[in-house]
Every structure is written in C-alpha cells, then in structure tokens.
C-alpha cells in the first residue's frame, strides 16, 4: 500500500482555508472517494506526491503538458524570460510570435486575442458572437463543458424546451433562458432548434471532440451538419478546442474533420502549463473586438510574457517539421496512444470486462459499458463503481489517471514505450479487480 499520510494531512489543512480544500472541484477526488494526492513535483511523464510516491501521469495538468513536465527547452526559455521581468502590461513581440505559430496550424484563426483561461476564451467568444450578430441566444450541447461563465452553466430544460435552466445556483434564470442545450450527436434535435429559433441564435458552441463527458467523438457528418445549419441561419459556429486543440490532431478537430468554424477557442497547450487561452477566427468578425471594434474585452495579465514564452516553446516543439528533429510529434503521439488503448482493450477482453474505448489523437478514454457512447446520457449510464475500482487499482499500481469517468486521458511526448508497457500491465490488474468486484 502507498503511504498517503502527508497528502491526507495536507488535504485536512487545506480544507480549513479553501472550499473543499482545492481551487478547482475535480481535484478533490469527489467522484472516486478518497483523498487527492498533493503534488511535490513533476518531470517528464512522472509526477511525485509529497509522500514520495511516484506515478506515471496521464492527467498532464488536464491536457496542457503535451511535451511532458518540466521539458528542458520550456524550463530554459522560462528561466531566461523571468530575468527580464514577469509582467509589463504593455505589448511584446512574444504575443505576435505566439499568434503566428497558432495561425500556422489553425488557418481559420486569422486574428487572435490572448486571454488567461478557457473560461475567459469561451465567454468572450460568445459576447463577440452576440455583438457581431445582434442576437441574444446561444446553443450548447449537453455534456460539453466550456468553463464556468454564467451563460454556459446551463442544462437542458424539459424535452426540447426553448430555454435552458441554470446548472449552478447563482446563475440567473434570465441568463440561462438565452442558452438552449441540446443532446450531443443528435441531428434531429439541432435541426429542430435551428428551424424554430435560428433567426435569434448568435452562435452554436461545441466541443467538436468532446472531452468533458469522458471522450465522446462526433458522429460522421455531425460537425458538417452544424456548419451547414449555422450558415443557413446566420449564426456563428464556435469550436471550443480548449481541450482537443493540438491533440485531436495538430490542427485540432477542425483539421481532423475538415470543418472551418467562424471562431475557435484554444487553451491548455498554448500556454505550455502557464495560464493562457485564446479565441480567434475570421478577420471580419474579430475586428469587432475592442480596441478595433465596440465589443469590450480586456485583461491585466493577458499576453503575459512568461505565459507567452512557455506557449511559444511548447508549440515550437510540437510543430517542428519532422525533417528538423526527426519527430512528427502529433503522429508519434497518435500511434503511441493507439498502442496503449489497444493494450487496455485486449486486457479488458481477457478479463471479461466490457468497455467502450475512444481515441482522438493523443486523447483517449474508456467507459465501463457494453454499449457505444454517443452523448452524455450514454456516458452517465456507464458503470461508475467499476470506474472507481479501476481508478483505485491503477493508482496503487503507480498510474495517475483523471479521478472521474467523465474526464479524458492524455498522452505526452515524454511517455516512453516502457511506460506504456507498464501501464498496460497495470490495466490487466485493474480489469481483473473490476471483474472480481462487479462481475
Ligand atoms: N473548454 C473546454 C473544452 C475545457 O475542457 C475547459 C476546461 O477543462 C474549458 C473550456 C475551461 O478552461 P479553464 O479551466 O482554463 O477555464
């Protein structure tokens, strides 16, 4: 058994000062029970807790750490940057450099605005969509998470209601009423809503590869249907690629599925582990953002030089042409992820445990179910107890996974073949434990 005393004590102490002892809810391990690990440091694919336990990390800070933790190039660039000061509140050439790097792989982002979190990116993109179209309503999809701004903390009303209901106390009914939430991957539902209310809808926002209800992929033709319907009704199509950006493929879901959204939200990887996110898209739309246009949005630390530096170095590593250092980063991650997931699928089959497995580039995930998972309702129907047992066994075996079946697993360039072999061996024990308890 792992020693967990220090993490337990740290959690008890933290609870005296912070709500639930954490600064973001999923970190508290509420979905799987038990105490969260308190982390001392991380390097490459490894993360170490304050009790001295070592884990192979598949959380990667919830996605950003695509080149692994404390990558020497990122660390060195940051060390140099910090000596030049940590924030100026004035423009730097670093911002333009990061903007150019993003545009190389996301040609749909003609103009970009840097912000500090994914929440800020989606919230601002929606304000822009409303300001640009002069319409109030937005459409989101049940099970997609876009951060915690009020308009997006909304769940579906009953049936195909024309308005959403707050999914958190503190969100007003008035705000929620402007959001329509429809089931993911349901063609009829989105057609009906757009036919009925298209003229009032400013934007349809979607995780084009959904990573916040476990990993759920768009059905064939679904994203092109959204493109078609938004164009027909004069609404903007916003791809929230905060999570799947640079992961579903290097150019994100939009490159993988060949769809050009009007606006894109990015986050996580573009900050290389520091707080950066962004939204951007067509020049004509983005020119409505202040100071170029009337839609207001600002930030004291936006474009922060340290954060830009970490983002630039991370993007340089993952976008380097293969002939430069011999690695096609995105392809390498996709192949490795496939190997790992195949290993898990075989292990589950051998143990007699039914799982539904999904992969999108370097993102992957499993559901404990014998059915295909297309939407939130399907994900919710998967066996949560089986996941809890699997998670606990994996942790005991030194594998750090996201503590919820509604999250996604991330591979980094620092994971080695040996790590993958070890993770598959751990998975064999994990599935055997699930079989023993859940049958
Ligand atoms: N959008 C998506 C798809 C996300 O996965 C997240 C966070 O996980 C967000 C937005 C919110 O980003 P942040 O946590 O940086 O506010």
Coordinates of C-alpha atoms and ligand atoms in Angstrom, one line a residue:
X1 CA 0.0 0.0 0.0
X2 CA 1.2 3.5 -0.8
X3 CA 2.0 5.8 2.1
X4 CA -0.6 8.6 1.9
X5 CA -0.3 10.2 5.3
X6 CA 1.2 13.5 4.2
X7 CA -1.3 14.0 1.4
X8 CA -4.1 13.3 3.9
X9 CA -2.8 15.8 6.4
X10 CA -2.2 18.4 3.7
X11 CA -5.8 17.9 2.5
X12 CA -7.2 18.3 6.0
X13 CA -5.2 21.5 6.4
X14 CA -6.2 22.9 3.0
X15 CA -9.9 22.3 3.8
X16 CA -9.6 24.9 6.6
X17 CA -8.7 27.6 4.1
X18 CA -10.2 26.7 0.8
X19 CA -13.7 25.4 -0.3
X20 CA -13.4 21.6 -0.3
X21 CA -9.6 22.1 0.2
X22 CA -9.0 22.7 -3.5
X23 CA -9.0 25.5 -6.1
X24 CA -10.9 23.5 -8.8
X25 CA -13.5 20.9 -7.9
X26 CA -12.4 17.8 -9.8
X27 CA -9.1 17.8 -7.9
X28 CA -10.8 16.8 -4.7
X29 CA -11.4 13.2 -5.9
X30 CA -15.1 13.5 -5.0
X31 CA -16.0 11.2 -7.9
X32 CA -13.9 8.3 -6.7
X33 CA -13.8 8.9 -3.0
X34 CA -10.5 9.0 -1.0
X35 CA -8.0 11.8 -0.7
X36 CA -6.3 13.7 -3.5
X37 CA -2.6 13.4 -4.0
X38 CA -0.7 16.6 -3.0
X39 CA 2.0 17.0 -5.6
X40 CA 5.6 17.9 -4.8
X41 CA 7.0 18.0 -8.4
X42 CA 6.7 16.6 -11.8
X43 CA 9.2 15.7 -14.6
X44 CA 8.7 14.2 -18.0
X45 CA 5.9 11.7 -17.7
X46 CA 6.3 11.3 -13.9
X47 CA 4.5 13.1 -11.1
X48 CA 5.6 12.8 -7.4
X49 CA 3.4 13.4 -4.4
X50 CA 4.5 14.8 -1.0
X51 CA 4.6 11.3 0.5
X52 CA 7.4 10.4 -2.0
X53 CA 5.2 8.2 -4.3
X54 CA 6.0 8.2 -8.0
X55 CA 3.3 7.9 -10.7
X56 CA 3.1 7.8 -14.5
X57 CA 1.0 10.8 -15.1
X58 CA -1.9 10.7 -17.7
X59 CA -3.6 13.8 -16.4
X60 CA -0.9 16.2 -17.7
X61 CA -2.5 19.1 -15.7
X62 CA -5.7 18.3 -17.6
X63 CA -4.2 18.5 -21.0
X64 CA -1.5 21.2 -21.3
X65 CA 1.6 19.1 -20.7
X66 CA 1.8 17.6 -24.2
X67 CA 5.7 17.7 -24.2
X68 CA 5.8 16.3 -20.6
X69 CA 6.5 18.1 -17.3
X70 CA 9.5 20.5 -16.9
X71 CA 10.6 20.0 -20.5
X72 CA 14.2 21.3 -20.6
X73 CA 13.5 23.7 -23.5
X74 CA 10.5 25.2 -21.8
X75 CA 12.3 25.5 -18.5
X76 CA 15.3 27.1 -20.0
X77 CA 13.2 29.6 -22.0
X78 CA 11.2 30.5 -18.9
X79 CA 14.4 30.9 -16.8
X80 CA 15.7 33.5 -19.3
X81 CA 12.3 35.2 -19.5
X82 CA 11.8 35.6 -15.8
X83 CA 15.0 37.5 -15.5
X84 CA 13.5 40.1 -17.9
X85 CA 10.6 40.7 -15.6
X86 CA 7.3 38.9 -15.1
X87 CA 4.7 41.3 -16.4
X88 CA 4.7 44.7 -18.2
X89 CA 1.0 45.3 -19.1
X90 CA 2.3 46.5 -22.4
X91 CA 2.7 44.8 -25.8
X92 CA 5.6 42.5 -26.5
X93 CA 6.8 40.8 -29.7
X94 CA 6.2 37.5 -27.9
X95 CA 2.4 37.9 -28.4
X96 CA 2.8 38.2 -32.1
X97 CA 5.2 35.3 -32.2
X98 CA 2.6 33.0 -30.5
X99 CA -0.2 34.3 -32.7
X100 CA 1.8 33.4 -35.8
X101 CA 2.6 30.0 -34.5
X102 CA -1.0 29.3 -33.8
X103 CA -2.1 30.6 -37.2
X104 CA 0.3 28.2 -39.0
X105 CA -1.6 25.2 -37.7
X106 CA -5.1 26.9 -37.4
X107 CA -5.5 28.9 -40.6
X108 CA -9.1 29.6 -39.6
X109 CA -7.7 31.9 -36.8
X110 CA -6.9 34.9 -38.9
X111 CA -6.9 37.2 -35.8
X112 CA -6.4 36.0 -32.3
X113 CA -7.0 37.5 -28.8
X114 CA -5.0 36.0 -25.9
X115 CA -6.7 35.6 -22.5
X116 CA -5.9 33.8 -19.3
X117 CA -8.3 30.8 -19.1
X118 CA -10.5 28.7 -21.2
X119 CA -13.5 30.1 -19.4
X120 CA -12.5 33.6 -20.4
X121 CA -12.0 32.5 -24.1
X122 CA -15.5 30.9 -24.5
X123 CA -17.2 33.7 -22.5
X124 CA -15.6 36.4 -24.7
X125 CA -16.2 34.4 -27.9
X126 CA -19.9 34.3 -27.0
X127 CA -20.0 38.1 -26.3
X128 CA -18.4 38.7 -29.6
X129 CA -20.9 36.4 -31.4
X130 CA -23.7 38.3 -29.8
X131 CA -22.2 41.7 -30.5
X132 CA -21.5 40.7 -34.1
X133 CA -24.9 39.2 -34.9
X134 CA -27.0 41.4 -32.7
X135 CA -28.8 38.3 -31.5
X136 CA -29.0 37.0 -27.9
X137 CA -29.4 33.2 -27.9
X138 CA -26.8 30.6 -28.0
X139 CA -26.9 26.8 -28.4
X140 CA -24.7 24.5 -26.5
X141 CA -24.6 20.7 -26.1
X142 CA -25.4 18.7 -23.0
X143 CA -22.2 17.2 -21.6
X144 CA -19.9 19.7 -23.2
X145 CA -18.0 21.9 -20.8
X146 CA -16.9 25.3 -21.8
X147 CA -15.7 26.7 -18.4
X148 CA -17.8 28.3 -15.8
X149 CA -19.2 31.6 -17.2
X150 CA -22.9 32.1 -16.4
X151 CA -24.3 31.5 -20.0
X152 CA -22.6 28.2 -20.2
X153 CA -23.5 26.7 -16.8
X154 CA -26.8 25.7 -18.2
X155 CA -28.5 22.4 -18.7
X156 CA -31.4 21.4 -21.0
X157 CA -34.9 22.3 -19.9
X158 CA -37.5 19.6 -20.1
X159 CA -38.0 18.0 -23.5
X160 CA -36.8 20.2 -26.3
X161 CA -37.5 23.3 -24.4
X162 CA -36.6 26.6 -26.0
X163 CA -34.6 27.7 -23.0
X164 CA -32.1 26.2 -20.6
X165 CA -32.1 26.1 -16.8
X166 CA -29.2 27.1 -14.5
X167 CA -26.9 24.2 -13.7
X168 CA -25.4 26.0 -10.7
X169 CA -27.0 28.2 -8.0
X170 CA -26.0 31.8 -8.7
X171 CA -26.8 31.6 -12.5
X172 CA -29.9 33.7 -13.1
X173 CA -32.9 32.2 -14.8
X174 CA -32.7 35.2 -17.2
X175 CA -29.2 34.3 -18.3
X176 CA -30.0 30.6 -18.6
X177 CA -33.0 31.5 -20.7
X178 CA -30.8 32.7 -23.5
X179 CA -29.0 29.3 -23.7
X180 CA -30.5 26.3 -25.4
X181 CA -28.9 23.0 -24.5
X182 CA -29.4 20.1 -26.9
X183 CA -28.1 16.5 -26.8
X184 CA -24.7 15.8 -28.5
X185 CA -24.7 13.9 -31.7
X186 CA -28.5 14.2 -32.2
X187 CA -29.1 15.5 -35.7
X188 CA -32.9 15.9 -35.3
X189 CA -32.6 17.9 -32.1
X190 CA -30.3 20.5 -33.6
X191 CA -32.3 20.7 -36.8
X192 CA -35.5 21.3 -34.8
X193 CA -33.9 24.0 -32.7
X194 CA -32.3 25.8 -35.7
X195 CA -35.5 25.6 -37.7
X196 CA -37.6 27.0 -34.8
X197 CA -35.2 29.6 -33.5
X198 CA -32.4 30.1 -36.0
X199 CA -33.1 33.7 -36.5
X200 CA -32.5 34.5 -32.8
X201 CA -29.4 32.4 -32.4
X202 CA -26.0 34.2 -32.3
X203 CA -23.8 31.1 -32.0
X204 CA -23.7 27.4 -31.7
X205 CA -20.8 26.4 -29.4
X206 CA -19.5 22.9 -29.3
X207 CA -16.5 20.8 -28.2
X208 CA -16.0 19.2 -31.7
X209 CA -14.3 16.3 -29.9
X210 CA -16.0 16.2 -26.5
X211 CA -13.6 15.6 -23.6
X212 CA -15.7 16.5 -20.6
X213 CA -18.2 13.6 -20.5
X214 CA -15.4 11.2 -21.0
X215 CA -14.1 11.2 -24.5
X216 CA -17.0 11.2 -27.0
X217 CA -16.5 11.6 -30.7
X218 CA -18.8 13.4 -33.2
X219 CA -20.8 11.0 -35.4
X220 CA -19.9 11.1 -39.0
X221 CA -21.3 14.2 -40.7
X222 CA -22.4 15.8 -37.4
X223 CA -20.0 18.7 -37.5
X224 CA -20.7 19.4 -41.1
X225 CA -24.4 19.5 -40.3
X226 CA -23.7 22.1 -37.7
X227 CA -21.6 24.1 -40.3
X228 CA -24.5 23.9 -42.7
X229 CA -27.2 24.8 -40.3
X230 CA -25.3 27.8 -38.7
X231 CA -24.5 29.1 -42.2
X232 CA -28.2 28.8 -43.3
X233 CA -29.5 30.7 -40.2
X234 CA -26.7 33.3 -40.0
X235 CA -25.4 32.1 -36.6
X236 CA -21.7 31.7 -35.9
X237 CA -20.1 28.3 -35.4
X238 CA -17.7 28.3 -32.4
X239 CA -15.4 25.3 -31.9
X240 CA -14.2 25.1 -28.3
X241 CA -10.9 23.4 -28.8
X242 CA -9.5 24.3 -25.4
X243 CA -9.0 20.6 -24.8
X244 CA -8.9 19.0 -28.2
X245 CA -6.7 21.7 -29.8
X246 CA -3.3 20.3 -30.9
X247 CA -4.5 16.9 -29.7
X248 CA -7.3 15.6 -31.9
X249 CA -4.7 16.4 -34.5
X250 CA -2.0 19.0 -34.6
X251 CA -4.6 21.4 -36.2
X252 CA -7.2 20.2 -33.7
X253 CA -10.7 18.8 -34.5
X254 CA -11.2 21.3 -37.3
X255 CA -8.2 19.9 -39.3
X256 CA -9.2 16.3 -38.4
X257 CA -12.8 16.7 -39.6
X258 CA -12.2 19.3 -42.3
X259 CA -14.6 21.9 -40.9
X260 CA -13.8 25.6 -40.7
X261 CA -15.6 27.2 -37.8
X262 CA -16.1 31.0 -37.6
X263 CA -14.5 31.2 -34.2
X264 CA -12.2 28.9 -32.2
X265 CA -11.3 28.8 -28.6
X266 CA -8.0 27.4 -27.5
X267 CA -6.4 27.0 -24.1
X268 CA -4.3 24.5 -22.2
X269 CA -1.5 23.6 -24.6
X270 CA -1.0 27.1 -26.0
X271 CA 0.2 28.1 -22.5
X272 CA 2.6 25.2 -22.1
X273 CA 1.4 24.8 -18.5
X274 CA 1.1 28.5 -17.7
X275 CA -2.3 30.3 -17.8
X276 CA -3.0 31.1 -21.4
X277 CA -6.1 30.7 -23.6
X278 CA -7.3 32.5 -26.7
X279 CA -10.1 33.0 -29.1
X280 CA -9.9 33.9 -32.7
X281 CA -11.3 33.5 -36.2
X282 CA -12.3 35.4 -39.2
X283 CA -10.8 38.9 -39.5
X284 CA -14.2 40.4 -40.2
X285 CA -15.7 39.1 -37.0
X286 CA -12.6 39.7 -34.8
X287 CA -12.4 43.3 -35.9
X288 CA -15.4 43.9 -33.7
X289 CA -13.3 43.3 -30.6
X290 CA -12.0 46.4 -28.7
X291 CA -10.0 48.5 -29.4
X292 CA -10.5 47.6 -33.1
X293 CA -14.3 47.5 -32.6
X294 CA -17.0 48.0 -30.0
X295 CA -17.2 44.6 -28.2
X296 CA -15.3 45.1 -25.0
X297 CA -12.9 42.6 -23.6
X298 CA -9.6 43.2 -21.7
X299 CA -7.1 41.6 -19.3
X300 CA -4.3 42.9 -17.0
X301 CA -2.2 39.7 -17.4
X302 CA -3.4 38.8 -21.0
X303 CA -0.4 38.1 -23.2
X304 CA 1.8 37.8 -20.1
X305 CA 5.5 37.4 -21.2
X306 CA 6.2 34.3 -19.1
X307 CA 3.0 32.6 -20.3
X308 CA 3.7 33.5 -23.9
X309 CA 7.2 32.1 -23.6
X310 CA 6.0 28.7 -22.3
X311 CA 3.4 28.6 -25.1
X312 CA 5.8 29.5 -27.8
X313 CA 8.4 26.9 -26.8
X314 CA 5.8 24.2 -26.4
X315 CA 4.3 25.0 -29.8
X316 CA 7.8 25.1 -31.4
X317 CA 8.4 21.6 -30.1
X318 CA 5.2 20.1 -31.3
X319 CA 5.0 21.9 -34.7
X320 CA 8.7 21.4 -35.7
X321 CA 8.8 19.9 -39.2
X322 CA 9.8 16.2 -38.9
X323 CA 12.9 16.8 -41.0
X324 CA 14.2 19.2 -38.4
X325 CA 14.4 16.8 -35.4
X326 CA 13.1 13.6 -36.9
X327 CA 9.9 13.5 -35.0
X328 CA 6.4 14.1 -36.3
X329 CA 5.1 14.9 -32.8
X330 CA 1.4 14.6 -33.4
X331 CA 1.7 11.4 -35.4
X332 CA 4.1 9.9 -32.8
X333 CA 1.6 10.6 -30.0
X334 CA -1.3 9.2 -32.0
X335 CA 0.5 6.0 -32.7
X336 CA 1.6 5.6 -29.1
X337 CA -1.9 6.3 -27.8
X338 CA -3.3 3.7 -30.2
X339 CA -0.9 1.1 -28.8
X340 CA -1.8 1.9 -25.2
X341 CA -5.5 1.9 -25.8
X342 CA -5.3 -1.4 -27.8
X343 CA -3.4 -2.8 -24.8
X344 CA -6.2 -1.8 -22.5
X345 CA -8.9 -3.2 -24.8
X346 CA -7.1 -6.5 -25.0
X347 CA -6.7 -6.6 -21.2
X348 CA -10.4 -5.8 -20.7
X349 CA -11.4 -8.5 -23.1
X350 CA -9.1 -11.1 -21.5
X351 CA -10.6 -10.2 -18.1
X352 CA -14.2 -10.4 -19.4
X353 CA -14.9 -6.7 -18.7
X354 CA -16.9 -4.7 -21.3
X355 CA -15.6 -1.3 -22.2
X356 CA -16.3 1.2 -24.9
X357 CA -13.0 2.9 -25.9
X358 CA -12.5 6.1 -27.8
X359 CA -9.4 7.9 -29.2
X360 CA -8.8 11.2 -30.8
X361 CA -5.0 11.7 -31.5
X362 CA -3.4 11.9 -28.1
X363 CA -6.6 11.9 -26.1
X364 CA -8.4 8.7 -25.1
X365 CA -10.8 7.3 -22.7
X366 CA -12.8 4.3 -21.7
X367 CA -16.4 3.8 -20.4
X368 CA -17.4 0.7 -18.5
X369 CA -20.3 -0.3 -20.6
X370 CA -21.1 -2.8 -23.4
X371 CA -22.8 -0.1 -25.5
X372 CA -21.5 2.7 -27.7
X373 CA -21.3 6.1 -26.1
X374 CA -22.6 9.0 -28.3
X375 CA -23.7 11.5 -25.7
X376 CA -24.0 12.5 -22.0
X377 CA -26.9 10.2 -21.3
X378 CA -24.9 7.2 -22.6
X379 CA -21.9 8.3 -20.6
X380 CA -23.9 8.6 -17.4
X381 CA -25.3 5.1 -17.9
X382 CA -21.8 3.6 -17.8
X383 CA -20.8 1.8 -14.6
X384 CA -19.3 4.4 -12.2
X385 CA -18.5 1.8 -9.5
X386 CA -16.4 -0.2 -12.0
X387 CA -14.5 3.0 -12.8
X388 CA -13.9 3.7 -9.2
X389 CA -12.3 0.3 -8.7
X390 CA -10.3 0.6 -11.9
X391 CA -9.0 4.1 -10.9
X392 CA -8.0 2.9 -7.4
X393 CA -6.2 -0.2 -8.7
X394 CA -4.4 1.9 -11.3
X395 CA -3.3 4.4 -8.6
X396 CA -2.0 1.6 -6.4
X397 CA 0.0 0.4 -9.5
X398 CA 1.5 3.8 -9.9
X399 CA -0.7 5.1 -12.7
X400 CA -2.2 8.5 -12.2
X401 CA -5.5 8.9 -14.2
X402 CA -8.1 11.6 -14.0
X403 CA -10.3 10.8 -11.0
X404 CA -13.6 10.6 -12.9
X405 CA -15.0 8.6 -15.8
X406 CA -16.3 11.9 -17.2
X407 CA -12.7 13.0 -18.0
X408 CA -10.2 12.3 -20.7
X409 CA -6.7 10.6 -20.6
X410 CA -3.8 12.4 -22.2
X411 CA -0.5 11.1 -23.5
X412 CA 2.6 13.3 -23.7
X413 CA 5.8 13.0 -25.7
X414 CA 7.6 12.1 -22.5
X415 CA 5.8 8.8 -22.1
X416 CA 8.2 6.0 -23.2
X417 CA 7.5 2.6 -24.6
X418 CA 8.4 1.2 -21.2
X419 CA 5.8 3.5 -19.6
X420 CA 3.1 2.2 -22.0
X421 CA 4.1 -1.5 -21.3
X422 CA 3.9 -0.8 -17.6
X423 CA 0.5 0.9 -17.9
X424 CA -0.9 -2.0 -19.9
X425 CA 0.3 -4.4 -17.2
X426 CA -1.3 -2.3 -14.5
X427 CA -4.5 -2.2 -16.6
X428 CA -4.6 -6.0 -16.6
X429 CA -4.7 -5.9 -12.8
X430 CA -7.3 -3.0 -12.9
X431 CA -9.7 -5.0 -15.1
X432 CA -9.2 -8.2 -13.0
X433 CA -10.1 -6.1 -9.9
X434 CA -13.2 -4.8 -11.7
X435 CA -14.3 -8.3 -12.7
X436 CA -13.8 -9.6 -9.2
X437 CA -16.0 -6.9 -7.6
X438 CA -18.5 -6.1 -10.3
X439 CA -18.7 -9.5 -12.1
Ligands
LIG1 N1 -13.4 24.5 -22.6 C1 -13.1 23.2 -22.5 C2 -13.4 22.3 -23.7 C3 -12.4 22.7 -21.4 O1 -12.1 21.4 -21.3 C4 -12.2 23.6 -20.4 C5 -11.5 23.1 -19.1 O2 -11.2 22.0 -19.0 C6 -12.6 24.9 -20.5 C7 -13.2 25.4 -21.7 C8 -12.3 25.9 -19.4 O3 -11.0 26.2 -19.3 P1 -10.3 26.8 -18.0 O4 -10.4 25.7 -17.0 O5 -8.9 27.2 -18.4 O6 -11.2 27.9 -17.6

